[in-house]
CSV table of C-alpha atoms in Angstrom, one decimal:
chain,number,residue,atom,x,y,z
A,1,MET,CA,-1.5,37.9,39.0
A,2,ASN,CA,-5.0,37.7,40.6
A,3,TYR,CA,-7.0,34.6,40.9
A,4,SER,CA,-9.4,35.4,37.9
A,5,LYS,CA,-6.4,35.8,35.6
A,6,LYS,CA,-4.7,32.7,36.7
A,7,ARG,CA,-8.1,30.8,36.2
A,8,LEU,CA,-8.5,32.3,32.8
A,9,LEU,CA,-4.8,31.4,31.8
A,10,VAL,CA,-5.3,27.8,33.2
A,11,THR,CA,-8.5,27.6,31.0
A,12,LEU,CA,-6.8,28.7,27.9
A,13,VAL,CA,-3.8,26.4,28.3
A,14,PHE,CA,-6.2,23.4,29.0
A,15,GLY,CA,-8.2,24.3,25.9
A,16,LEU,CA,-5.3,24.5,23.5
A,17,LEU,CA,-4.1,21.1,25.0
A,18,ILE,CA,-7.3,19.5,24.5
A,19,LEU,CA,-8.2,21.0,21.0
A,20,PRO,CA,-6.1,18.3,19.0
A,21,PHE,CA,-7.8,15.4,21.0
A,22,LEU,CA,-11.2,16.9,20.1
A,23,PHE,CA,-10.3,17.3,16.5
A,24,TYR,CA,-9.1,13.8,16.3
A,25,ALA,CA,-12.3,12.5,18.0
A,26,TYR,CA,-14.4,14.4,15.3
A,27,LEU,CA,-12.5,12.9,12.6
A,28,CYS,CA,-13.1,9.3,14.0
A,29,LEU,CA,-16.8,10.4,14.3
A,30,ILE,CA,-17.2,11.1,10.6
A,31,ARG,CA,-15.9,7.9,9.3
A,32,PRO,CA,-18.4,5.4,7.7
A,33,ALA,CA,-20.4,3.7,10.3
A,34,ARG,CA,-19.4,0.2,11.2
A,35,THR,CA,-22.5,-1.2,9.7
A,36,ASP,CA,-23.2,-3.1,6.5
A,37,LEU,CA,-24.8,-1.4,3.5
A,38,LYS,CA,-25.6,-2.1,0.0
A,39,THR,CA,-26.9,0.4,-2.5
A,40,THR,CA,-26.7,1.2,-6.5
A,41,LEU,CA,-24.7,4.2,-7.3
A,42,PHE,CA,-25.6,4.4,-10.9
A,43,PRO,CA,-27.1,2.1,-13.5
A,44,GLY,CA,-24.6,-0.8,-13.7
A,45,ILE,CA,-22.5,0.3,-10.6
A,46,THR,CA,-23.3,-1.0,-7.0
A,47,TYR,CA,-21.5,-0.4,-3.8
A,48,GLN,CA,-21.3,-2.6,-0.9
A,49,ARG,CA,-19.8,-1.9,2.6
A,50,GLU,CA,-19.2,-4.7,5.1
A,51,ALA,CA,-18.1,-4.2,8.8
A,52,ARG,CA,-16.3,-7.5,9.4
A,53,SER,CA,-14.9,-8.5,12.8
A,54,THR,CA,-12.7,-11.6,12.2
A,55,PRO,CA,-9.9,-12.2,12.3
A,56,ARG,CA,-9.8,-8.6,13.3
A,57,PRO,CA,-12.0,-5.6,13.0
A,58,TYR,CA,-11.8,-4.2,9.3
A,59,MET,CA,-14.1,-2.2,7.0
A,60,LEU,CA,-14.6,-3.7,3.5
A,61,HIS,CA,-15.7,-1.6,0.5
A,62,ILE,CA,-16.6,-3.2,-2.8
A,63,VAL,CA,-17.8,-1.4,-5.9
A,64,THR,CA,-19.1,-3.7,-8.7
A,65,ILE,CA,-19.1,-2.3,-12.3
A,66,ASP,CA,-20.9,-3.9,-15.4
A,67,LEU,CA,-18.8,-2.7,-18.1
A,68,ASN,CA,-21.4,-3.6,-20.7
A,69,ALA,CA,-23.8,-0.9,-19.0
A,70,PRO,CA,-24.7,1.9,-21.3
A,71,GLY,CA,-22.6,5.0,-20.8
A,72,ILE,CA,-19.9,3.6,-18.4
A,73,GLY,CA,-16.6,4.9,-19.4
A,74,VAL,CA,-13.1,4.6,-18.1
A,75,LEU,CA,-10.4,7.3,-17.4
A,76,VAL,CA,-7.0,7.1,-16.0
A,77,THR,CA,-5.2,10.1,-14.7
A,78,PRO,CA,-3.7,11.8,-17.9
A,79,ASP,CA,-0.3,13.0,-17.9
A,80,ASN,CA,-0.5,17.0,-18.6
A,81,ARG,CA,3.2,17.8,-19.0
A,82,GLY,CA,4.3,15.8,-16.0
A,83,ILE,CA,2.3,14.3,-13.2
A,84,ARG,CA,1.2,16.3,-10.4
A,85,ALA,CA,-0.1,14.7,-7.1
A,86,ARG,CA,-3.8,15.3,-6.4
A,87,THR,CA,-6.2,13.6,-4.0
A,88,THR,CA,-8.8,11.2,-5.4
A,89,SER,CA,-11.5,13.6,-4.6
A,90,GLU,CA,-9.6,16.3,-6.6
A,91,PHE,CA,-9.4,13.9,-9.7
A,92,VAL,CA,-13.0,13.2,-9.6
A,93,LYS,CA,-13.8,17.1,-9.4
A,94,LYS,CA,-11.4,18.1,-12.0
A,95,PHE,CA,-12.6,15.6,-14.7
A,96,LYS,CA,-16.1,15.5,-13.7
A,97,LEU,CA,-16.3,11.7,-13.0
A,98,GLN,CA,-18.7,9.7,-11.0
A,99,LEU,CA,-16.3,7.3,-9.3
A,100,ALA,CA,-12.7,6.9,-8.7
A,101,ILE,CA,-9.9,5.0,-6.6
A,102,ASN,CA,-6.2,5.7,-6.3
A,103,ALA,CA,-3.9,3.5,-8.6
A,104,ASN,CA,-0.4,3.0,-9.2
A,105,TYR,CA,2.4,3.1,-6.7
A,106,PHE,CA,4.6,6.3,-6.9
A,107,PHE,CA,7.6,8.1,-5.7
A,108,PRO,CA,9.0,10.3,-4.3
A,109,PHE,CA,6.9,9.8,-0.9
A,110,ARG,CA,7.6,11.1,2.7
A,111,GLU,CA,5.2,11.1,5.6
A,112,GLU,CA,6.5,12.5,9.0
A,113,HIS,CA,3.9,14.7,10.7
A,114,PRO,CA,0.6,16.0,9.7
A,115,TRP,CA,2.4,19.2,8.4
A,116,ASP,CA,5.6,17.5,7.0
A,117,PHE,CA,4.9,15.1,4.1
A,118,TYR,CA,5.4,14.8,0.4
A,119,PRO,CA,3.7,15.1,-2.1
A,120,HIS,CA,1.2,17.8,-1.5
A,121,SER,CA,-1.3,18.5,-4.2
A,122,GLY,CA,0.2,20.0,-7.1
A,123,ASP,CA,3.8,18.5,-6.5
A,124,LYS,CA,5.6,16.7,-9.0
A,125,VAL,CA,5.7,12.8,-8.6
A,126,ASN,CA,6.6,9.7,-10.7
A,127,VAL,CA,4.4,6.8,-11.4
A,128,LEU,CA,5.8,3.2,-10.9
A,129,GLY,CA,4.6,0.7,-13.6
A,130,GLN,CA,2.7,1.1,-16.8
A,131,ALA,CA,0.1,3.8,-16.9
A,132,ILE,CA,-1.9,4.6,-20.1
A,133,SER,CA,-4.5,7.4,-20.2
A,134,GLN,CA,-6.7,8.0,-23.5
A,135,GLY,CA,-4.2,5.7,-25.5
A,136,SER,CA,-1.1,7.5,-24.3
A,137,VAL,CA,1.5,5.7,-22.5
A,138,TYR,CA,3.1,8.1,-20.0
A,139,SER,CA,4.8,5.5,-17.6
A,140,PRO,CA,6.7,2.5,-18.9
A,141,PRO,CA,6.2,-1.0,-17.9
A,142,LYS,CA,8.2,-2.1,-14.8
A,143,SER,CA,9.5,-5.7,-14.9
A,144,GLY,CA,7.3,-8.1,-13.1
A,145,TRP,CA,4.6,-5.6,-12.3
A,146,PRO,CA,1.0,-6.7,-13.7
A,147,VAL,CA,-1.3,-4.3,-15.3
A,148,LEU,CA,-5.0,-3.7,-15.7
A,149,CYS,CA,-5.8,-2.9,-19.3
A,150,PHE,CA,-9.0,-1.5,-21.0
A,151,ASP,CA,-9.6,-1.6,-24.7
A,152,ARG,CA,-11.6,0.8,-26.8
A,153,ASN,CA,-14.6,-1.5,-26.4
A,154,ASN,CA,-14.4,-1.3,-22.5
A,155,ARG,CA,-13.0,-4.8,-22.2
A,156,ALA,CA,-10.9,-5.1,-19.1
A,157,GLN,CA,-8.2,-7.8,-18.7
A,158,ILE,CA,-5.4,-8.2,-16.1
A,159,ILE,CA,-2.2,-9.1,-17.8
A,160,GLU,CA,0.4,-10.9,-15.5
A,161,SER,CA,3.2,-9.7,-17.7
A,162,ASP,CA,4.2,-6.0,-17.2
A,163,ARG,CA,2.7,-4.3,-20.3
A,164,CYS,CA,-0.8,-4.1,-22.0
A,165,PRO,CA,-1.3,-5.0,-25.6
A,166,ALA,CA,-1.4,-2.7,-28.6
A,167,GLY,CA,-4.6,-0.8,-28.7
A,168,THR,CA,-5.1,-0.3,-24.9
A,169,LEU,CA,-6.8,2.9,-24.0
A,170,GLN,CA,-6.4,3.2,-20.3
A,171,ALA,CA,-4.4,1.1,-17.8
A,172,VAL,CA,-2.9,1.1,-14.3
A,173,ALA,CA,-0.3,-1.3,-12.7
A,174,GLY,CA,0.0,-3.0,-9.5
A,175,ILE,CA,2.8,-4.9,-7.7
A,176,ASP,CA,1.1,-8.3,-6.9
A,177,MET,CA,-1.2,-10.8,-8.7
A,178,LEU,CA,-3.8,-11.6,-6.0
A,179,VAL,CA,-5.9,-14.0,-8.0
A,180,SER,CA,-5.0,-15.8,-11.4
A,181,GLU,CA,-7.2,-18.2,-13.2
A,182,GLY,CA,-9.8,-17.9,-10.4
A,183,LYS,CA,-7.4,-19.1,-7.8
A,184,ALA,CA,-5.8,-17.3,-4.8
A,185,VAL,CA,-2.1,-16.4,-5.4
A,186,LYS,CA,0.1,-16.7,-2.3
A,187,SER,CA,2.3,-13.7,-1.9
A,188,ASP,CA,6.0,-13.6,-0.9
A,189,ALA,CA,6.0,-9.8,-0.5
A,190,SER,CA,7.6,-8.6,2.7
A,191,ASP,CA,4.3,-7.1,3.9
A,192,ALA,CA,2.0,-10.0,2.8
A,193,LYS,CA,1.4,-11.3,6.3
A,194,LYS,CA,0.7,-7.8,7.9
A,195,PRO,CA,-2.7,-6.5,8.2
A,196,TYR,CA,-2.7,-3.2,6.2
A,197,ALA,CA,-5.0,-0.9,4.3
A,198,ARG,CA,-5.3,-2.4,0.6
A,199,VAL,CA,-6.7,-1.5,-2.7
A,200,ALA,CA,-7.4,-4.1,-5.4
A,201,VAL,CA,-9.0,-4.4,-8.8
A,202,ALA,CA,-10.4,-7.6,-10.1
A,203,CYS,CA,-12.4,-8.8,-13.3
A,204,ALA,CA,-14.3,-11.6,-14.7
A,205,ASP,CA,-15.9,-11.4,-18.2
A,206,GLN,CA,-17.3,-7.8,-18.4
A,207,LYS,CA,-17.6,-7.4,-14.7
A,208,LEU,CA,-15.1,-5.2,-12.8
A,209,TRP,CA,-14.6,-5.0,-9.0
A,210,LEU,CA,-13.0,-2.2,-7.1
A,211,ILE,CA,-12.1,-3.2,-3.5
A,212,ALA,CA,-10.8,-1.0,-0.7
A,213,VAL,CA,-10.1,-2.3,2.9
A,214,ASP,CA,-9.4,0.5,5.5
A,215,GLY,CA,-6.5,0.0,7.8
A,216,LYS,CA,-4.3,1.7,10.5
A,217,GLN,CA,-7.3,2.6,12.7
A,218,PRO,CA,-7.3,0.2,15.7
A,219,HIS,CA,-10.8,-1.1,16.7
A,220,TYR,CA,-12.4,0.3,13.8
A,221,SER,CA,-10.6,-1.2,10.7
A,222,GLU,CA,-7.1,-2.7,11.0
A,223,GLY,CA,-6.6,-4.0,7.5
A,224,VAL,CA,-6.1,-7.4,5.9
A,225,THR,CA,-3.1,-9.5,4.8
A,226,LEU,CA,-2.6,-10.2,1.0
A,227,ASP,CA,-3.7,-13.7,1.5
A,228,GLU,CA,-6.9,-12.7,3.1
A,229,LEU,CA,-7.5,-10.1,0.4
A,230,SER,CA,-7.0,-12.8,-2.3
A,231,GLU,CA,-9.7,-15.1,-0.7
A,232,ILE,CA,-12.1,-12.2,-0.3
A,233,ILE,CA,-11.8,-11.7,-4.2
A,234,VAL,CA,-12.0,-15.3,-4.9
A,235,ASN,CA,-15.3,-15.4,-3.1
A,236,LEU,CA,-16.6,-12.6,-5.3
A,237,GLY,CA,-16.1,-15.0,-8.5
A,238,ALA,CA,-13.1,-13.1,-10.1
A,239,ASP,CA,-11.0,-14.7,-12.6
A,240,ALA,CA,-7.9,-12.3,-11.9
A,241,ALA,CA,-7.1,-9.6,-9.4
A,242,LEU,CA,-4.4,-7.1,-9.0
A,243,ASN,CA,-3.1,-5.4,-5.7
A,244,LEU,CA,-2.7,-1.5,-6.2
A,245,ASP,CA,-1.2,0.9,-4.0
A,246,GLY,CA,-2.6,0.8,-0.3
A,247,GLY,CA,-1.8,2.0,3.0
A,248,GLY,CA,-2.6,5.8,3.4
A,249,SER,CA,-3.2,6.1,-0.2
A,250,THR,CA,-6.4,3.9,0.1
A,251,THR,CA,-9.3,6.0,-1.2
A,252,MET,CA,-12.5,5.3,-2.8
A,253,VAL,CA,-14.6,8.5,-3.9
A,254,VAL,CA,-18.1,8.8,-5.5
A,255,SER,CA,-19.7,11.9,-7.0
A,256,ASP,CA,-23.6,12.0,-7.2
A,257,ARG,CA,-26.3,14.2,-6.4
A,258,SER,CA,-25.1,14.6,-2.9
A,259,GLY,CA,-21.8,15.9,-4.0
A,260,VAL,CA,-18.4,14.5,-4.0
A,261,ARG,CA,-17.9,12.1,-0.9
A,262,VAL,CA,-15.4,9.4,0.2
A,263,LEU,CA,-16.8,6.1,0.6
A,264,ASN,CA,-14.2,4.8,2.8
A,265,ALA,CA,-11.9,5.9,5.6
A,266,PRO,CA,-8.7,6.9,4.4
A,267,ILE,CA,-5.9,7.9,6.8
A,268,HIS,CA,-3.1,10.1,6.1
A,269,THR,CA,-0.4,11.4,8.3
A,270,LYS,CA,-2.3,9.5,11.0
A,271,LEU,CA,-5.4,11.5,10.6
A,272,PRO,CA,-8.6,9.7,9.7
A,273,MET,CA,-10.7,11.0,6.7
A,274,ARG,CA,-7.5,12.9,5.3
A,275,GLU,CA,-6.9,12.1,1.8
A,276,ARG,CA,-3.4,11.5,0.4
A,277,PRO,CA,-2.4,13.3,-2.8
A,278,VAL,CA,-1.3,10.5,-5.2
A,279,ALA,CA,0.2,10.1,-8.6
A,280,ASN,CA,-2.7,8.7,-10.6
A,281,HIS,CA,-6.1,7.2,-10.2
A,282,LEU,CA,-8.7,4.8,-12.0
A,283,GLY,CA,-11.7,6.7,-12.8
A,284,PHE,CA,-15.3,6.0,-14.2
A,285,TYR,CA,-18.0,8.2,-15.6
A,286,VAL,CA,-21.4,7.6,-16.5
A,287,GLY,CA,-23.0,9.1,-19.6
A,288,LYS,CA,-21.1,11.7,-21.8
A,289,ASN,CA,-18.1,13.4,-20.2
A,290,PRO,CA,-17.7,17.0,-21.5
A,291,LEU,CA,-14.0,17.1,-20.7
A,292,LEU,CA,-12.7,13.9,-22.8
A,293,ASN,CA,-12.1,15.8,-25.8
A,294,LYS,CA,-10.2,18.5,-24.0
A,295,ILE,CA,-7.7,16.1,-22.3
């Protein structure tokens, strides 16, 4: 083999070896900037991003929703002859929503490599805890798992028992109460003291907060403990708050004139900005939604 061919071969091998690193660097670069931001997404819905540095670096995303604002509606992922996993962006696109986060814990789940995980979009999954969409209960209550319930008048309440009252139109469940009667709830969960990516919902009167904290990303966002998340929510002024599925499921998506975009930095199979397909979601629309009567 002559010198030029050897040089070409070395260049090709080097290129193949460095491509994964360049791709990972690109994914890191497209994450939301570590800068603070506050903006109105829609009438009655605001978004706030905070880049915090203590007790460790983390990115905090808060959507505040005035449920009394005209035209705001709620939709939990419906059961269409069995729950099929989809990303939060896919959920927003399919049901023509303006905003959504991931919701209930689910199973089965496996995450080994970027190409070896379950579920993929379209795979069958099971929801954990009560889930209600359009008044239809498609996942039963799970003992001790509190629920966020919406009635037909858009009134939201977090129930510390495991089931919503009669007449609930939409509902999702979580595993921990974070705030109760305006006070932080100390958690005894096995991962409570570990900084982690988190998702929570909180309410007070007719105000609802969606909270996402990115994690698993050293020096960018390393997550928070459950106790830290409880204190963040108490400082918002919430009466009650519920911990939803977090970790690699943590995703907050908006759809506006710029298109469908992810507000936070999800991480799935260790790849930043890769969304995880999950079982169900908590979504919101503004104005009339043409698909609701077809669900």
